[in-house]
Short mmCIF file of C-alpha atoms and ligand atoms in Angstrom, two decimals:
data_model
loop_
_atom_site.label_atom_id
_atom_site.label_comp_id
_atom_site.label_asym_id
_atom_site.label_seq_id
_atom_site.Cartn_x
_atom_site.Cartn_y
_atom_site.Cartn_z
CA MET A 1 -0.08 -0.06 -0.09
CA GLU A 2 1.14 3.51 -0.72
CA GLY A 3 3.16 5.10 2.05
CA SER A 4 3.23 1.87 4.15
CA MET A 5 6.13 0.41 5.90
CA GLU A 6 5.18 -3.39 6.66
CA ASP A 7 7.27 -4.97 9.25
CA VAL A 8 6.91 -2.76 12.38
CA ARG A 9 4.90 -4.18 15.40
CA SER A 10 1.78 -2.13 15.87
CA THR A 11 2.39 -1.89 19.66
CA LEU A 12 5.36 0.27 19.27
CA LEU A 13 4.66 3.66 20.82
CA VAL A 14 4.14 6.30 18.19
CA GLN A 15 6.87 8.22 19.60
CA GLU A 16 9.26 5.44 18.76
CA LEU A 17 7.80 5.23 15.10
CA ALA A 18 8.18 8.87 14.81
CA GLY A 19 11.90 8.51 15.91
CA MET A 20 12.73 6.12 13.09
CA ARG A 21 12.23 9.16 10.87
CA SER A 22 10.97 6.99 7.94
CA LYS A 23 9.07 8.60 5.28
CA ALA A 24 6.44 5.89 5.50
CA VAL A 25 4.01 4.68 8.15
CA PRO A 26 3.02 1.38 9.20
CA ARG A 27 0.02 0.09 7.34
CA GLN A 28 -2.04 -0.04 10.69
CA TYR A 29 -2.24 3.70 10.87
CA ILE A 30 -3.50 4.34 7.27
CA VAL A 31 -7.29 4.87 7.29
CA GLN A 32 -9.47 3.51 4.45
CA GLN A 33 -9.33 5.67 1.32
CA GLU A 34 -13.01 7.07 1.82
CA ASP A 35 -12.43 8.02 5.44
CA GLN A 36 -9.00 9.86 4.51
CA PRO A 37 -8.49 13.46 5.74
CA THR A 38 -10.11 16.00 3.60
CA ILE A 39 -9.34 19.94 3.37
CA ALA A 40 -11.07 21.67 6.07
CA ALA A 41 -12.44 25.40 6.29
CA THR A 42 -11.15 27.72 8.86
CA ALA A 43 -13.91 28.13 11.49
CA SER A 44 -15.24 31.15 13.51
CA VAL A 45 -15.51 29.07 16.51
CA PRO A 46 -17.62 31.05 19.08
CA ILE A 47 -15.48 32.68 21.66
CA VAL A 48 -17.13 33.25 25.13
CA ASP A 49 -15.80 35.72 27.75
CA LEU A 50 -16.41 33.84 30.86
CA GLY A 51 -15.93 36.78 33.22
CA ARG A 52 -18.85 38.64 31.50
CA LEU A 53 -20.98 35.78 31.05
CA SER A 54 -21.02 34.85 34.78
CA GLN A 55 -21.65 38.51 35.90
CA PRO A 56 -24.53 38.54 38.26
CA ASP A 57 -27.09 39.77 35.61
CA GLY A 58 -25.31 37.80 32.90
CA ASP A 59 -24.16 39.49 29.82
CA ALA A 60 -26.69 39.09 26.72
CA ASN A 61 -24.02 39.12 24.31
CA GLU A 62 -21.99 36.53 25.68
CA ALA A 63 -25.10 34.22 26.39
CA VAL A 64 -26.17 34.67 22.79
CA LYS A 65 -22.75 33.28 21.60
CA LEU A 66 -22.86 30.53 24.36
CA ARG A 67 -26.36 29.62 22.65
CA GLN A 68 -25.09 29.44 19.25
CA ALA A 69 -22.11 27.33 20.53
CA MET A 70 -24.31 24.76 22.55
CA GLU A 71 -26.86 24.65 19.71
CA SER A 72 -24.82 24.31 16.59
CA TRP A 73 -20.91 23.74 17.24
CA GLY A 74 -20.93 21.82 20.34
CA LEU A 75 -17.54 23.48 20.73
CA PHE A 76 -16.43 26.87 21.92
CA MET A 77 -13.35 28.81 23.24
CA VAL A 78 -13.43 30.29 26.49
CA THR A 79 -11.47 33.52 27.27
CA ASN A 80 -11.23 35.61 30.70
CA HIS A 81 -11.72 32.41 32.54
CA GLY A 82 -9.63 33.30 35.36
CA ILE A 83 -6.72 30.69 35.04
CA GLU A 84 -3.45 32.47 35.27
CA ASP A 85 -1.26 31.99 31.85
CA ALA A 86 1.59 30.79 34.14
CA LEU A 87 -0.51 27.82 35.37
CA MET A 88 -1.51 26.81 31.92
CA ASP A 89 2.23 27.10 30.58
CA ASN A 90 3.09 25.11 33.71
CA VAL A 91 0.69 22.34 32.74
CA MET A 92 1.86 22.22 29.21
CA ASN A 93 5.50 22.22 30.34
CA VAL A 94 5.36 19.27 32.79
CA SER A 95 3.32 17.38 30.24
CA ARG A 96 5.98 18.10 27.59
CA GLU A 97 8.70 17.18 30.12
CA PHE A 98 6.97 13.84 30.87
CA PHE A 99 6.78 12.77 27.14
CA GLN A 100 10.28 13.79 26.33
CA GLN A 101 11.83 11.41 28.99
CA HIS A 102 13.28 8.09 28.01
CA LEU A 103 10.98 5.44 27.09
CA GLY A 104 12.07 3.22 30.18
CA GLU A 105 10.99 6.05 32.44
CA LYS A 106 7.64 6.56 30.98
CA GLN A 107 7.12 2.71 30.84
CA LYS A 108 7.11 2.65 34.49
CA TYR A 109 3.48 3.90 34.14
CA THR A 110 2.39 1.63 31.31
CA ASN A 111 -1.13 0.91 30.46
CA LEU A 112 -0.11 -2.84 29.84
CA ILE A 113 -0.13 -5.08 32.83
CA ASP A 114 2.62 -7.52 32.61
CA GLY A 115 3.31 -6.17 29.20
CA LYS A 116 -0.02 -7.45 27.69
CA HIS A 117 -3.17 -6.80 29.55
CA PHE A 118 -4.71 -3.56 28.58
CA GLN A 119 -5.95 -1.07 31.28
CA LEU A 120 -7.23 2.51 30.48
CA GLU A 121 -5.18 4.20 33.11
CA GLY A 122 -1.52 4.74 32.32
CA TYR A 123 0.87 5.53 29.59
CA GLY A 124 0.77 4.03 26.19
CA ASN A 125 -1.39 3.81 23.17
CA ASP A 126 -5.09 2.58 22.52
CA GLN A 127 -5.86 -1.02 23.01
CA VAL A 128 -5.03 -3.13 20.11
CA LYS A 129 -7.93 -5.51 19.49
CA SER A 130 -7.48 -7.01 16.09
CA ASP A 131 -5.07 -6.53 13.05
CA THR A 132 -7.45 -4.62 10.92
CA GLN A 133 -7.78 -1.95 13.61
CA ILE A 134 -6.63 1.44 12.46
CA LEU A 135 -4.40 3.10 14.94
CA ASP A 136 -4.23 6.77 15.83
CA TRP A 137 -0.92 8.74 15.69
CA LEU A 138 -0.61 9.55 19.32
CA ASP A 139 0.50 8.28 22.74
CA ARG A 140 -1.17 9.17 25.74
CA LEU A 141 -1.16 9.21 29.58
CA TYR A 142 -4.52 8.55 31.12
CA LEU A 143 -5.29 9.23 34.83
CA LYS A 144 -8.49 8.96 36.77
CA VAL A 145 -8.32 12.15 38.91
CA ASP A 146 -11.75 12.06 40.66
CA PRO A 147 -13.10 10.55 42.81
CA ALA A 148 -9.91 11.50 44.51
CA ASP A 149 -9.92 8.42 46.76
CA GLU A 150 -9.95 6.15 43.69
CA ARG A 151 -6.77 7.76 42.34
CA ASN A 152 -4.12 4.99 41.20
CA LEU A 153 -0.98 6.88 42.22
CA SER A 154 1.09 4.01 40.84
CA VAL A 155 0.49 5.53 37.15
CA TRP A 156 0.88 9.15 38.27
CA PRO A 157 4.32 10.39 37.01
CA LYS A 158 7.06 11.15 39.82
CA HIS A 159 8.93 13.17 37.08
CA PRO A 160 8.91 15.93 36.38
CA GLU A 161 8.63 16.44 40.38
CA SER A 162 6.08 19.18 40.02
CA PHE A 163 3.66 17.24 37.86
CA ARG A 164 1.17 16.29 40.61
CA ASP A 165 0.93 19.61 42.29
CA VAL A 166 0.81 21.34 38.88
CA LEU A 167 -2.03 19.01 37.83
CA ASP A 168 -3.91 19.30 41.24
CA GLU A 169 -3.78 23.12 41.01
CA PHE A 170 -5.10 23.09 37.40
CA LEU A 171 -8.04 20.59 38.25
CA ILE A 172 -9.12 22.81 40.97
CA LYS A 173 -9.09 25.92 38.52
CA CYS A 174 -10.85 23.72 35.86
CA ASP A 175 -13.46 22.89 38.24
CA GLY A 176 -14.22 26.42 38.96
CA VAL A 177 -14.53 27.14 35.24
CA LYS A 178 -16.96 24.20 34.71
CA ASN A 179 -18.97 25.47 37.63
CA SER A 180 -19.19 28.85 36.36
CA LEU A 181 -20.31 27.63 32.76
CA LEU A 182 -22.92 25.23 34.00
CA PRO A 183 -25.52 27.78 35.40
CA SER A 184 -25.47 29.65 32.23
CA MET A 185 -26.05 26.50 30.15
CA ALA A 186 -28.98 25.67 32.41
CA LYS A 187 -30.48 29.14 32.10
CA LEU A 188 -30.37 28.80 28.24
CA LEU A 189 -32.78 25.87 28.66
CA LYS A 190 -34.74 27.60 31.19
CA LEU A 191 -33.90 24.86 33.73
CA ASN A 192 -33.08 25.51 37.37
CA GLU A 193 -29.66 27.23 37.49
CA ASP A 194 -28.09 24.54 39.60
CA TYR A 195 -29.46 21.63 37.19
CA PHE A 196 -26.19 20.52 35.57
CA VAL A 197 -24.24 21.51 38.83
CA ARG A 198 -26.33 19.06 40.70
CA GLN A 199 -25.50 16.34 38.40
CA PHE A 200 -21.85 16.60 39.73
CA SER A 201 -22.87 16.46 43.27
CA ASP A 202 -22.48 12.68 44.12
CA ARG A 203 -19.03 11.11 43.41
CA PRO A 204 -18.52 12.48 39.71
CA THR A 205 -15.76 11.01 37.73
CA THR A 206 -13.01 13.00 36.10
CA ILE A 207 -10.49 11.80 33.75
CA ALA A 208 -7.23 13.68 32.73
CA ARG A 209 -5.87 12.66 29.39
CA PHE A 210 -2.44 13.81 28.06
CA ASN A 211 -2.19 13.33 24.48
CA TYR A 212 1.18 13.36 22.55
CA TYR A 213 1.13 13.60 18.74
CA PRO A 214 4.63 13.10 17.34
CA GLN A 215 5.40 14.51 13.81
CA CYS A 216 3.99 12.27 11.23
CA PRO A 217 5.36 11.90 7.64
CA ARG A 218 1.90 11.16 6.13
CA PRO A 219 -0.83 13.70 7.54
CA ASP A 220 -2.82 12.91 4.32
CA LEU A 221 -3.28 9.20 5.31
CA VAL A 222 -3.19 9.11 9.08
CA TYR A 223 -5.13 10.63 11.96
CA GLY A 224 -3.67 11.89 15.15
CA MET A 225 -7.17 10.94 16.66
CA LYS A 226 -10.04 9.57 14.62
CA PRO A 227 -13.46 11.36 14.41
CA HIS A 228 -15.45 11.06 17.58
CA SER A 229 -17.65 12.90 20.18
CA ASP A 230 -16.80 12.63 23.88
CA ALA A 231 -19.02 10.60 26.21
CA THR A 232 -18.88 13.28 28.91
CA ILE A 233 -21.17 16.03 30.06
CA LEU A 234 -18.48 18.17 29.04
CA THR A 235 -14.86 18.21 28.35
CA ILE A 236 -12.14 20.98 28.99
CA LEU A 237 -9.41 20.99 26.49
CA MET A 238 -6.10 22.86 26.49
CA VAL A 239 -4.35 22.58 23.18
CA ASP A 240 -0.83 23.30 22.14
CA ASN A 241 -0.33 27.20 21.85
CA ASP A 242 0.91 27.18 18.34
CA VAL A 243 0.44 23.72 16.60
CA GLY A 244 -3.13 23.44 15.39
CA GLY A 245 -4.69 20.11 14.34
CA LEU A 246 -8.08 19.93 16.06
CA GLN A 247 -11.24 19.95 13.75
CA VAL A 248 -14.79 19.93 14.39
CA LEU A 249 -17.61 18.92 12.29
CA LYS A 250 -20.64 21.36 11.70
CA ASP A 251 -23.34 20.59 9.34
CA GLY A 252 -21.40 18.01 7.38
CA VAL A 253 -18.30 20.33 6.96
CA TRP A 254 -14.97 19.90 8.89
CA TYR A 255 -13.56 23.11 10.28
CA ASP A 256 -9.99 23.78 11.57
CA VAL A 257 -10.30 25.07 15.03
CA PRO A 258 -7.61 27.79 15.34
CA THR A 259 -5.09 28.09 18.19
CA LYS A 260 -5.33 30.94 20.41
CA PRO A 261 -2.76 30.69 23.45
CA HIS A 262 -4.30 30.61 26.82
CA THR A 263 -7.84 30.04 25.72
CA LEU A 264 -9.51 26.81 26.82
CA LEU A 265 -11.79 24.99 24.59
CA ILE A 266 -14.98 23.37 25.87
CA ASN A 267 -16.42 20.14 24.08
CA LEU A 268 -20.01 19.46 24.90
CA GLY A 269 -20.16 15.71 25.33
CA ASP A 270 -22.85 13.19 24.48
CA HIS A 271 -24.47 13.25 27.97
CA MET A 272 -25.06 16.99 27.74
CA GLU A 273 -26.80 16.37 24.48
CA ILE A 274 -29.16 13.64 26.06
CA MET A 275 -29.88 15.77 29.28
CA SER A 276 -30.67 18.69 26.97
CA ASN A 277 -33.08 16.44 24.86
CA GLY A 278 -30.98 17.26 21.79
CA ILE A 279 -31.23 21.06 21.90
CA PHE A 280 -27.62 21.11 22.66
CA LYS A 281 -25.25 19.20 20.34
CA SER A 282 -22.17 17.20 21.39
CA SER A 283 -19.24 18.04 19.10
CA VAL A 284 -17.84 15.51 16.64
CA HIS A 285 -14.10 16.26 16.41
CA ARG A 286 -10.82 14.74 15.04
CA VAL A 287 -7.22 15.54 15.17
CA MET A 288 -4.94 15.85 12.23
CA THR A 289 -1.35 15.33 12.28
CA ASN A 290 1.60 17.57 11.44
CA PRO A 291 4.69 16.72 9.28
CA GLU A 292 7.07 19.07 11.22
CA LYS A 293 5.87 19.60 14.57
CA GLU A 294 4.80 17.55 17.72
CA ARG A 295 1.69 18.49 19.52
CA ILE A 296 0.59 18.22 22.94
CA SER A 297 -3.11 18.60 24.32
CA VAL A 298 -4.49 18.15 27.85
CA VAL A 299 -7.94 16.98 28.41
CA LEU A 300 -10.27 16.97 31.46
CA PHE A 301 -13.34 14.73 30.91
CA TYR A 302 -16.04 15.31 33.19
CA PHE A 303 -18.70 12.52 33.79
CA MET A 304 -21.39 12.24 36.48
CA ASN A 305 -21.16 9.19 38.87
CA LEU A 306 -20.58 6.35 36.64
CA GLU A 307 -22.98 4.23 38.56
CA LYS A 308 -26.04 6.45 37.51
CA GLU A 309 -28.43 6.49 34.60
CA ILE A 310 -28.67 9.46 32.20
CA GLU A 311 -31.75 10.76 30.49
CA PRO A 312 -33.23 13.94 29.14
CA ALA A 313 -34.31 16.51 31.80
CA LEU A 314 -37.82 15.87 32.63
CA GLU A 315 -38.47 19.56 32.57
CA LEU A 316 -37.88 19.63 28.99
CA ILE A 317 -40.26 17.00 28.10
CA ASP A 318 -44.00 17.36 27.30
CA GLU A 319 -46.52 16.29 24.60
CA ARG A 320 -45.04 18.59 21.95
CA HIS A 321 -41.49 17.58 23.02
CA PRO A 322 -41.13 13.97 23.55
CA ALA A 323 -37.97 12.50 24.82
CA ARG A 324 -35.49 11.98 21.94
CA TYR A 325 -33.17 9.65 23.98
CA LYS A 326 -33.77 6.48 26.11
CA ARG A 327 -32.69 6.48 29.62
CA VAL A 328 -29.23 4.50 29.85
CA LYS A 329 -26.89 3.36 32.52
CA ILE A 330 -23.51 5.46 32.04
CA MET A 331 -21.58 2.30 32.71
CA ASP A 332 -23.40 0.78 29.71
CA TYR A 333 -23.06 3.68 27.57
CA LEU A 334 -19.24 3.83 28.16
CA ALA A 335 -18.88 -0.08 27.57
CA GLY A 336 -19.78 0.49 23.87
CA LEU A 337 -17.57 3.59 23.34
CA PHE A 338 -14.33 2.18 22.17
CA GLU A 339 -16.04 -0.18 19.64
CA HIS A 340 -18.05 2.73 18.07
CA PHE A 341 -14.76 4.79 18.11
CA LEU A 342 -13.12 2.16 16.02
CA GLN A 343 -15.99 1.62 13.60
CA GLY A 344 -16.57 5.34 13.12
CA THR A 345 -20.16 5.22 14.52
CA ARG A 346 -21.65 6.96 17.58
CA VAL A 347 -23.00 5.53 20.75
CA ILE A 348 -25.52 8.18 21.06
CA ASP A 349 -27.10 6.85 17.96
CA THR A 350 -27.99 3.78 19.78
CA VAL A 351 -30.13 5.59 22.40
CA LYS A 352 -32.07 7.97 20.11
CA ILE A 353 -35.77 7.30 20.14
O1 LIG B 401 -6.08 16.78 21.16
C1 LIG B 401 -7.02 17.38 20.70
O2 LIG B 401 -7.00 18.49 20.33
C2 LIG B 401 -8.42 16.52 20.96
C3 LIG B 401 -8.24 15.46 21.99
C4 LIG B 401 -9.52 14.83 22.00
O3 LIG B 401 -10.56 15.09 21.15
C5 LIG B 401 -9.82 13.70 23.11
O4 LIG B 401 -8.72 13.46 23.91
O5 LIG B 401 -10.99 13.25 23.26
FE1 LIG B 402 -12.50 14.21 21.93
#
């Protein structure tokens, strides 16, 4: 196959593959012709000023932008969010330092138990389930950060030394950002202001995921991350200051999401779409690779308590507005996620009425 390099084990870390500086990529990374990356348009992704939005009487302009973002893009940028530039830079720096270490150091946190049994938490790549699976051009570190008493500290990096403290500080700040956004989102639906905040009141789960996308010789054939939507209520995403690559699908067209240093990106997840009975849209997004530059992103996935069920807010349902999604156990929802991701289909379609 064009551009392929046949003899490389699929389980190599992408960083190792990139280090070989070959002009070709192993065939496991090459997507089917009909799914190959296409040219994208540049988007005017909505930008919401959080300071203004959360003023006591709200700011009508910001609320209009938020509505547009929630109803059509499913993704928006947030400025004036109150997180210091220095903290954001620190999070990026410790993440970069982690990925730049020797492989042996990172393997201490591997997501393969005994070198073969895959677990979500830790450092490595996606679970490889079959020979025909198409792999993404990234390595990642995946940490469950909440509930805090469920942290598996054996996969939390000890180097760089400040990693844990910096992450903890960032988590607290991002929780504040989330909690300032949620009441405005509820207001747009005429729900009680604390409707969404309440969903997080009883042992919610938060995952931190650090994505590392090395340079890739064939951005035309390979994805950094395949198209998907997040199975969260919402996701906070901090992307590389100057290397783009994230794209979002709107009305059937892929748009580049421009980089804008020190802003945060908010992705609405499937569970927000379900709770809003489809008024809000979760974003379908993907990541392109870059032939010259590596890229890092830091992602916080916010779920409610995984033992619970999710359904459209009852306040939004009446005879004229029937429920558009079935009630579903979050655990069951998540169980189907990876398979759908590989197939390029969406779990949310399976719960639509
Ligand atoms: O790296 C990015 O910009 C996006 C990552 C992402 O979509 C994810 O981790 O779910
Ligand atoms: Fe995502």
